[in-house]
Short mmCIF file of C-alpha atoms in Angstrom, two decimals:
data_model
loop_
_atom_site.label_atom_id
_atom_site.label_comp_id
_atom_site.label_asym_id
_atom_site.label_seq_id
_atom_site.Cartn_x
_atom_site.Cartn_y
_atom_site.Cartn_z
CA UNK O 8 114.34 -68.39 60.26
CA UNK O 9 113.53 -71.33 58.06
CA UNK O 10 111.84 -73.38 60.77
CA UNK O 11 109.41 -70.49 61.34
CA UNK O 12 108.35 -70.66 57.68
CA UNK O 13 108.16 -74.44 57.86
CA UNK O 14 106.00 -74.37 60.98
CA UNK O 15 103.74 -71.73 59.48
CA UNK O 16 103.24 -73.70 56.28
CA UNK O 17 102.34 -76.84 58.26
CA UNK O 18 99.80 -74.82 60.25
CA UNK O 19 98.31 -73.46 57.03
CA UNK O 20 98.12 -76.95 55.56
CA UNK O 21 96.21 -78.16 58.61
CA UNK O 22 93.77 -75.26 58.20
CA UNK O 23 93.37 -76.21 54.52
CA UNK O 24 92.43 -79.74 55.59
CA UNK O 25 89.78 -78.32 57.93
CA UNK O 26 88.36 -76.25 55.06
CA UNK O 27 88.26 -79.31 52.81
CA UNK O 28 86.46 -81.31 55.51
CA UNK O 29 83.87 -78.55 55.85
CA UNK O 30 83.48 -78.41 52.07
CA UNK O 31 82.93 -82.16 51.87
CA UNK O 32 80.49 -82.67 54.73
CA UNK O 33 78.57 -79.42 54.22
CA UNK O 34 75.76 -79.73 55.20
CA UNK O 35 74.36 -76.42 53.87
CA UNK O 36 75.36 -74.59 50.71
CA UNK O 37 76.76 -71.70 52.72
CA UNK O 38 79.19 -74.01 54.52
CA UNK O 39 80.58 -75.02 51.15
CA UNK O 40 80.81 -71.46 49.84
CA UNK O 41 82.67 -70.43 52.97
CA UNK O 42 84.92 -73.49 52.70
CA UNK O 43 85.93 -72.57 49.14
CA UNK O 44 86.53 -68.97 50.12
CA UNK O 45 88.62 -69.98 53.12
CA UNK O 46 90.54 -72.52 51.07
CA UNK O 47 91.36 -69.81 48.52
CA UNK O 48 92.64 -67.47 51.22
CA UNK O 49 94.76 -70.24 52.73
CA UNK O 50 96.20 -71.04 49.30
CA UNK O 51 97.32 -67.42 48.94
CA UNK O 52 99.00 -67.56 52.35
CA UNK O 53 100.53 -70.96 51.63
CA UNK O 54 102.07 -69.76 48.38
CA UNK O 55 103.43 -66.65 50.06
CA UNK O 56 105.08 -68.70 52.82
CA UNK O 57 106.40 -71.31 50.39
CA UNK O 58 107.95 -68.65 48.16
CA UNK O 59 109.94 -67.39 51.16
CA UNK O 60 110.75 -70.93 52.30
CA UNK O 61 112.22 -71.80 48.91
CA UNK O 62 114.02 -68.45 48.77
CA UNK O 63 112.22 -67.07 45.73
CA UNK O 64 110.18 -64.12 46.97
CA UNK O 65 109.64 -62.97 43.37
CA UNK O 66 107.03 -65.70 43.14
CA UNK O 67 104.83 -63.56 45.37
CA UNK O 68 103.39 -62.39 42.03
CA UNK O 69 101.43 -65.60 41.95
CA UNK O 70 99.99 -65.18 45.41
CA UNK O 71 98.91 -61.70 44.33
CA UNK O 72 97.13 -63.09 41.26
CA UNK O 73 95.33 -65.67 43.42
CA UNK O 74 94.19 -63.01 45.84
CA UNK O 75 92.75 -60.92 43.00
CA UNK O 76 90.99 -63.85 41.33
CA UNK O 77 89.48 -65.45 44.44
CA UNK O 78 87.05 -62.60 44.80
CA UNK O 79 85.40 -63.21 41.42
CA UNK O 80 84.28 -66.76 42.16
CA UNK O 81 82.54 -65.70 45.37
CA UNK O 82 80.75 -62.83 43.60
CA UNK O 83 79.57 -65.28 40.92
CA UNK O 84 78.11 -67.50 43.65
CA UNK O 85 76.32 -64.50 45.14
CA UNK O 86 74.86 -63.56 41.75
CA UNK O 87 73.86 -67.16 41.08
CA UNK O 88 71.76 -67.40 44.24
CA UNK O 89 70.27 -63.98 43.74
CA UNK O 90 69.08 -64.72 40.20
CA UNK O 91 67.90 -68.21 41.15
CA UNK O 92 65.81 -66.76 43.96
CA UNK O 93 64.16 -64.21 41.68
CA UNK O 94 63.54 -66.82 39.00
CA UNK O 95 61.87 -69.13 41.51
CA UNK O 96 59.68 -66.32 42.81
CA UNK O 97 58.65 -65.48 39.26
CA UNK O 98 57.78 -69.11 38.55
CA UNK O 99 55.79 -69.35 41.77
CA UNK O 100 53.87 -66.20 40.79
CA UNK O 101 53.12 -67.66 37.38
CA UNK O 102 51.86 -70.86 38.97
CA UNK O 103 49.63 -68.84 41.30
CA UNK O 104 48.20 -66.88 38.34
CA UNK O 105 47.10 -70.09 36.70
CA UNK N 12 112.42 -83.44 51.15
CA UNK N 13 110.04 -80.62 52.11
CA UNK N 14 108.76 -80.63 48.53
CA UNK N 15 107.90 -84.31 48.68
CA UNK N 16 106.14 -84.05 52.05
CA UNK N 17 104.02 -81.09 50.93
CA UNK N 18 103.27 -82.65 47.56
CA UNK N 19 102.13 -85.91 49.14
CA UNK N 20 99.94 -83.98 51.56
CA UNK N 21 98.32 -81.92 48.80
CA UNK N 22 97.91 -84.87 46.43
CA UNK N 23 96.15 -86.87 49.16
CA UNK N 24 93.74 -83.98 49.64
CA UNK N 25 93.32 -83.84 45.85
CA UNK N 26 92.21 -87.48 45.73
CA UNK N 27 89.78 -86.98 48.63
CA UNK N 28 88.23 -83.92 46.96
CA UNK N 29 88.02 -85.76 43.60
CA UNK N 30 86.13 -88.62 45.25
CA UNK N 31 83.89 -86.02 46.90
CA UNK N 32 83.09 -84.48 43.49
CA UNK N 33 82.13 -87.90 42.13
CA UNK N 34 80.04 -88.86 45.16
CA UNK N 35 77.82 -85.80 45.32
CA UNK N 36 74.71 -85.49 43.18
CA UNK N 37 74.21 -81.81 43.98
CA UNK N 38 75.82 -80.00 41.06
CA UNK N 39 76.41 -76.82 43.03
CA UNK N 40 78.47 -78.76 45.57
CA UNK N 41 80.40 -80.29 42.69
CA UNK N 42 81.21 -76.80 41.34
CA UNK N 43 82.41 -75.62 44.76
CA UNK N 44 84.55 -78.72 45.25
CA UNK N 45 86.05 -78.39 41.77
CA UNK N 46 87.10 -74.86 42.78
CA UNK N 47 88.97 -76.39 45.73
CA UNK N 48 90.37 -79.06 43.39
CA UNK N 49 91.86 -76.37 41.12
CA UNK N 50 93.39 -74.52 44.06
CA UNK N 51 95.04 -77.68 45.38
CA UNK N 52 96.36 -78.48 41.92
CA UNK N 53 97.70 -74.93 41.53
CA UNK N 54 99.46 -75.08 44.92
CA UNK N 55 100.97 -78.40 43.89
CA UNK N 56 102.26 -77.00 40.59
CA UNK N 57 103.75 -74.13 42.56
CA UNK N 58 105.58 -76.47 44.94
CA UNK N 59 107.02 -78.29 41.93
CA UNK N 60 108.42 -74.93 40.71
CA UNK N 61 106.10 -74.76 37.69
CA UNK N 62 105.12 -71.15 38.30
CA UNK N 63 103.74 -70.51 34.80
CA UNK N 64 101.39 -73.49 34.98
CA UNK N 65 100.36 -72.61 38.54
CA UNK N 66 99.37 -69.13 37.41
CA UNK N 67 97.26 -70.51 34.54
CA UNK N 68 95.58 -73.07 36.77
CA UNK N 69 94.75 -70.49 39.41
CA UNK N 70 93.28 -67.93 37.02
CA UNK N 71 91.37 -70.33 34.80
CA UNK N 72 90.61 -73.18 37.20
CA UNK N 73 89.71 -71.34 40.36
CA UNK N 74 88.49 -68.07 38.83
CA UNK N 75 86.91 -68.23 35.40
CA UNK N 76 85.76 -71.84 35.27
CA UNK N 77 83.81 -71.39 38.53
CA UNK N 78 82.00 -68.45 36.92
CA UNK N 79 81.31 -70.43 33.73
CA UNK N 80 80.17 -73.53 35.64
CA UNK N 81 77.71 -71.41 37.62
CA UNK N 82 76.53 -69.83 34.36
CA UNK N 83 75.87 -73.31 32.98
CA UNK N 84 74.24 -74.38 36.23
CA UNK N 85 71.83 -71.45 36.03
CA UNK N 86 70.58 -72.94 32.75
CA UNK N 87 70.12 -76.51 34.00
CA UNK N 88 68.69 -78.44 36.91
CA UNK N 89 70.40 -78.48 40.26
CA UNK N 90 70.65 -82.23 40.73
CA UNK N 91 72.52 -84.80 38.73
CA UNK N 92 70.34 -87.53 37.24
CA UNK N 93 71.89 -90.96 37.32
CA UNK N 94 72.92 -92.10 33.83
CA UNK N 95 70.70 -94.58 32.01
CA UNK N 96 73.45 -97.20 31.60
CA UNK N 97 74.44 -99.60 34.38
CA UNK N 98 77.35 -98.82 36.66
CA UNK N 99 79.31 -102.00 35.93
CA UNK N 100 80.67 -101.18 32.47
CA UNK N 101 81.98 -97.70 33.41
CA UNK N 102 83.40 -99.07 36.66
CA UNK N 103 85.20 -101.87 34.84
CA UNK N 104 86.52 -99.54 32.12
CA UNK N 105 87.85 -96.97 34.56
CA UNK N 106 89.40 -99.60 36.85
CA UNK N 107 91.12 -101.20 33.87
CA UNK N 108 92.42 -97.81 32.70
CA UNK N 109 93.51 -96.95 36.24
CA UNK N 110 95.30 -100.30 36.50
CA UNK N 111 97.17 -99.66 33.26
CA UNK N 112 98.21 -96.18 34.43
CA UNK N 113 99.39 -97.48 37.81
CA UNK N 114 101.30 -100.24 36.03
CA UNK N 115 102.92 -97.60 33.81
CA UNK N 116 104.01 -95.51 36.81
CA UNK N 117 106.06 -98.47 38.07
CA UNK N 118 108.41 -97.80 35.15
CA UNK N 119 108.38 -94.03 35.58
CA UNK N 120 111.53 -92.36 36.91
CA UNK N 121 111.65 -91.20 40.52
CA UNK N 122 110.63 -87.57 41.22
CA UNK N 123 113.62 -85.30 40.60
CA UNK N 124 115.80 -88.09 39.18
CA UNK N 125 118.57 -86.31 37.21
CA UNK N 126 118.87 -89.29 34.85
CA UNK N 127 115.21 -89.24 33.83
CA UNK N 128 114.64 -89.19 30.07
CA UNK N 129 113.05 -85.74 30.08
CA UNK N 130 116.20 -84.26 31.61
CA UNK N 131 118.45 -85.96 29.06
CA UNK N 132 116.62 -85.23 25.81
CA UNK N 133 116.33 -81.64 24.55
CA UNK N 134 115.99 -79.86 27.91
CA UNK N 135 119.76 -79.39 28.52
CA UNK N 136 120.11 -77.97 25.02
CA UNK N 137 117.32 -75.44 25.69
CA UNK N 138 118.90 -74.43 29.00
CA UNK N 139 122.37 -74.11 27.44
CA UNK N 140 121.47 -72.22 24.33
CA UNK N 141 118.67 -69.90 25.51
CA UNK N 142 121.02 -67.17 26.86
CA UNK N 143 122.97 -67.16 23.62
CA UNK N 144 120.16 -67.53 21.06
CA UNK N 145 117.20 -65.75 22.66
CA UNK N 146 118.52 -64.13 25.82
CA UNK N 147 115.42 -64.03 27.99
CA UNK N 148 115.66 -65.01 31.68
CA UNK N 149 112.49 -67.15 31.68
CA UNK N 150 113.43 -70.26 29.70
CA UNK N 151 109.80 -71.41 29.74
CA UNK N 152 108.86 -68.40 27.61
CA UNK N 153 111.76 -69.06 25.25
CA UNK N 154 110.70 -72.70 24.78
CA UNK N 155 107.02 -71.90 24.49
CA UNK N 156 107.23 -68.94 22.16
CA UNK N 157 110.30 -69.59 20.07
CA UNK N 158 111.77 -73.11 20.15
CA UNK N 159 108.31 -74.64 20.25
CA UNK N 160 106.50 -71.87 18.40
CA UNK N 161 104.69 -74.38 16.18
CA UNK N 162 103.13 -76.12 19.19
CA UNK N 163 101.96 -72.83 20.65
CA UNK N 164 100.48 -71.82 17.29
CA UNK N 165 98.63 -75.13 17.35
CA UNK N 166 97.38 -74.42 20.88
CA UNK N 167 96.11 -70.99 19.87
CA UNK N 168 94.18 -72.56 17.02
CA UNK N 169 92.78 -75.23 19.35
CA UNK N 170 91.50 -72.46 21.64
CA UNK N 171 90.11 -70.67 18.58
CA UNK N 172 88.28 -73.79 17.35
CA UNK N 173 87.00 -74.57 20.85
CA UNK N 174 85.52 -71.08 21.00
CA UNK N 175 83.75 -71.65 17.67
CA UNK N 176 82.43 -74.95 19.01
CA UNK N 177 81.10 -73.41 22.24
CA UNK N 178 79.53 -70.53 20.36
CA UNK N 179 77.79 -72.87 17.94
CA UNK N 180 76.26 -74.63 20.97
CA UNK N 181 75.31 -71.53 22.98
CA UNK N 182 74.76 -69.37 19.95
CA UNK N 183 73.47 -65.88 19.79
CA UNK N 184 69.87 -66.80 20.41
CA UNK N 185 67.28 -64.24 21.22
CA UNK N 186 66.33 -64.56 24.89
CA UNK N 187 62.98 -66.18 25.56
CA UNK N 188 60.55 -64.02 27.40
CA UNK N 189 58.07 -66.53 28.69
CA UNK N 190 58.79 -66.51 32.41
CA UNK N 191 59.75 -62.93 33.16
CA UNK N 192 60.24 -59.70 31.26
CA UNK N 193 63.84 -59.15 30.26
CA UNK N 194 64.21 -55.62 31.59
CA UNK N 195 62.54 -56.52 34.84
CA UNK N 196 64.78 -59.57 35.17
CA UNK N 197 67.85 -57.47 34.48
CA UNK N 198 67.01 -54.96 37.12
CA UNK N 199 66.47 -57.54 39.78
CA UNK N 200 68.95 -60.29 39.10
CA UNK N 201 71.59 -59.69 36.51
CA UNK N 202 73.87 -57.54 38.62
CA UNK N 203 75.07 -56.78 42.11
CA UNK N 204 74.46 -53.05 41.83
CA UNK N 205 72.49 -52.74 45.04
CA UNK N 206 75.08 -54.65 47.08
CA UNK N 207 77.17 -51.69 48.13
CA UNK N 208 80.30 -53.35 49.54
CA UNK N 209 81.00 -55.85 46.74
CA UNK N 210 80.28 -53.15 44.22
CA UNK N 211 82.68 -50.57 45.67
CA UNK N 212 85.46 -53.05 46.43
CA UNK N 213 84.98 -54.90 43.14
CA UNK N 214 85.05 -51.79 41.02
CA UNK N 215 88.25 -50.71 42.72
CA UNK N 216 89.80 -54.08 41.89
CA UNK N 217 88.94 -54.08 38.15
CA UNK N 218 91.70 -51.68 37.02
CA UNK N 219 94.27 -53.49 39.18
CA UNK N 220 93.36 -56.88 37.72
CA UNK N 221 93.68 -55.51 34.17
CA UNK N 222 96.95 -53.77 35.07
CA UNK N 223 98.28 -56.99 36.58
CA UNK N 224 97.22 -58.79 33.40
CA UNK N 225 99.22 -56.34 31.29
CA UNK N 226 102.21 -56.77 33.62
CA UNK N 227 102.01 -60.56 33.26
CA UNK N 228 101.70 -60.13 29.48
CA UNK N 229 104.77 -57.96 29.01
CA UNK N 230 106.85 -59.30 31.87
CA UNK N 231 106.50 -62.91 30.69
CA UNK N 232 110.07 -62.91 29.36
CA UNK N 233 111.43 -62.26 32.83
CA UNK N 234 109.03 -63.80 35.33
CA UNK N 235 106.23 -66.33 35.34
CA UNK N 236 103.52 -65.51 32.86
CA UNK N 237 102.82 -64.82 29.23
CA UNK N 238 99.95 -64.50 26.82
CA UNK N 239 97.75 -67.30 28.15
CA UNK N 240 97.82 -66.15 31.77
CA UNK N 241 97.54 -62.47 30.85
CA UNK N 242 94.58 -63.10 28.57
CA UNK N 243 92.76 -64.95 31.32
CA UNK N 244 93.52 -62.20 33.86
CA UNK N 245 92.31 -59.38 31.63
CA UNK N 246 89.17 -61.36 30.81
CA UNK N 247 88.69 -61.92 34.56
CA UNK N 248 88.71 -58.14 35.03
CA UNK N 249 86.00 -57.71 32.38
CA UNK N 250 83.99 -60.59 33.87
CA UNK N 251 84.20 -59.01 37.32
CA UNK N 252 82.84 -55.75 35.87
CA UNK N 253 80.00 -57.62 34.13
CA UNK N 254 79.10 -59.47 37.33
CA UNK N 255 78.90 -56.22 39.27
CA UNK N 256 77.15 -54.09 36.69
CA UNK N 257 75.10 -56.69 34.86
CA UNK N 258 75.44 -58.42 31.50
CA UNK N 259 74.13 -55.57 29.29
CA UNK N 260 76.62 -53.08 30.73
CA UNK N 261 79.38 -55.63 30.38
CA UNK N 262 78.44 -56.01 26.74
CA UNK N 263 78.61 -52.24 26.37
CA UNK N 264 82.13 -52.21 27.80
CA UNK N 265 83.38 -54.98 25.52
CA UNK N 266 80.86 -55.52 22.72
CA UNK N 267 80.40 -59.04 21.43
CA UNK N 268 81.62 -58.16 17.95
CA UNK N 269 84.84 -56.84 19.50
CA UNK N 270 85.53 -59.92 21.62
CA UNK N 271 84.85 -62.20 18.62
CA UNK N 272 87.15 -60.02 16.55
CA UNK N 273 89.90 -60.37 19.17
CA UNK N 274 89.66 -64.16 18.97
CA UNK N 275 90.32 -64.15 15.24
CA UNK N 276 92.79 -61.27 15.31
CA UNK N 277 95.07 -62.96 17.84
CA UNK N 278 95.39 -66.16 15.82
CA UNK N 279 95.84 -64.03 12.67
CA UNK N 280 98.64 -61.96 14.26
CA UNK N 281 100.47 -65.11 15.30
CA UNK N 282 100.27 -66.59 11.81
CA UNK N 283 101.30 -63.29 10.24
CA UNK N 284 104.55 -63.30 12.24
CA UNK N 285 105.30 -66.68 10.70
CA UNK N 286 104.48 -65.53 7.18
CA UNK N 287 106.48 -62.30 7.56
CA UNK N 288 109.52 -64.23 8.78
CA UNK N 289 109.20 -66.41 5.68
CA UNK N 290 108.93 -63.34 3.47
CA UNK N 291 112.08 -61.93 5.05
CA UNK N 292 114.07 -64.99 4.09
CA UNK N 293 113.81 -67.17 7.20
CA UNK N 294 111.72 -70.20 7.97
CA UNK N 295 108.14 -70.15 9.27
CA UNK N 296 108.16 -68.65 12.81
CA UNK N 297 111.94 -68.16 12.71
CA UNK N 298 112.07 -64.76 14.41
CA UNK N 299 115.82 -64.23 13.99
CA UNK N 300 115.34 -62.59 10.58
CA UNK N 301 112.84 -60.00 11.84
CA UNK N 302 115.59 -57.56 12.83
CA UNK N 303 119.20 -56.92 11.85
CA UNK N 304 120.29 -58.54 15.12
CA UNK N 305 119.03 -62.16 15.52
CA UNK N 306 118.58 -61.89 19.32
CA UNK N 307 116.67 -58.65 18.92
CA UNK N 308 114.54 -60.30 16.24
CA UNK N 309 113.74 -63.11 18.66
CA UNK N 310 112.65 -60.59 21.31
CA UNK N 311 110.41 -58.84 18.82
CA UNK N 312 108.88 -62.08 17.56
CA UNK N 313 108.17 -63.33 21.09
CA UNK N 314 106.58 -60.00 22.06
CA UNK N 315 104.25 -60.03 19.03
CA UNK N 316 103.19 -63.65 19.22
CA UNK N 317 102.59 -63.36 22.98
CA UNK N 318 100.35 -60.40 22.22
CA UNK N 319 98.51 -62.57 19.68
CA UNK N 320 98.06 -65.36 22.24
CA UNK N 321 96.84 -62.83 24.81
CA UNK N 322 94.28 -61.36 22.40
CA UNK N 323 92.87 -64.75 21.47
CA UNK N 324 92.58 -65.95 25.07
CA UNK N 325 90.99 -62.68 26.27
CA UNK N 326 88.54 -62.78 23.38
CA UNK N 327 87.56 -66.41 23.93
CA UNK N 328 86.93 -65.98 27.68
CA UNK N 329 84.86 -62.83 27.22
CA UNK N 330 82.89 -64.23 24.28
CA UNK N 331 81.94 -67.37 26.19
CA UNK N 332 81.04 -65.41 29.32
CA UNK N 333 78.81 -63.03 27.31
CA UNK N 334 77.11 -65.98 25.65
CA UNK N 335 76.29 -67.45 29.08
CA UNK N 336 75.11 -64.19 30.57
CA UNK N 337 72.84 -63.64 27.56
CA UNK N 338 71.40 -67.13 27.85
CA UNK N 339 70.82 -66.57 31.57
CA UNK N 340 67.96 -64.21 30.75
CA UNK N 341 64.99 -66.49 30.37
#
């Protein structure tokens, strides 16, 4: 059974590398946001597999915490772009009024 | 063997991402990459069996600091301006420092060497005596809360002082109203209320995050976790609510006076345990005297000081987040 876990964790690591590459080369902001999100998901999976590989499934707690927290960062990014867009529109309007 | 292969793999990625953070001049990219950096670091801690540290790094590094960085970024420009000084002096300084550190690692013991100094000093004593003196399964908690209670008290006060420092920078300023009306701005930007899916899913997650935080708080004696991680998790729940419903509603849920009070109350509770144990005839932070049975006294002391740590950390995170979200209205 162990080699299955080992193979899976290698596959997940390779996927993590792909996400890092996408995060580094971009080119758009959305590529990077998706890269971070994907990297977070892969980290959750990686921790889950590793905790079985090392025979300590009680450490799944940690993977659970990661899964819960990942979501918040992405929502913050969403809010950031939303408020930046509105602020830019408002500034453009003000410029036009002058 | 597997540990070393995975660690090397992750550490190589860590270096590449760190160089990426330095190379980019778009601050948003830097924030995203630092999120990846934290996740890699957390996975690495996990592989090295440091579950408590991995939990802290994940919650604070990947979760809350991304939110706070974006809050800061909303207040500043998007691009990094190159510093006024030349690049030679910083380059020389950091290369020299890096050289010294690399030179120092040549003397460092091999990974997992049983004869390394750290494994010979007090660690065996802690491992031997914890079942007898404190009797909690998670030795990390025993070391952190009881054997090294002074250090943790110091850490709590460092967090407390850091919060005062951040608040004196961000302050409780009245929002400026020059560019856009506050109410109007709130309605349009400060929340995700009209995004149905994030709102529904997010709101469902809030109670589970807080519940998980409480579990980590009170289960810290048995599994990975404790006050620091729990505080960050509970604060993450409140922050998630504030992101979804907007800053003003978040401040209604946990008012600013309450979160500031928590910061002080946590540090106060911790110190009180020390003073009470002195009053009951022991030494400062010697929990054994708190109950008729020394082991039971230790359990009680650890429970109370962990609660103090949790309160301070929760308070600090929420206070700083509120300060940012208030400043965001311009």
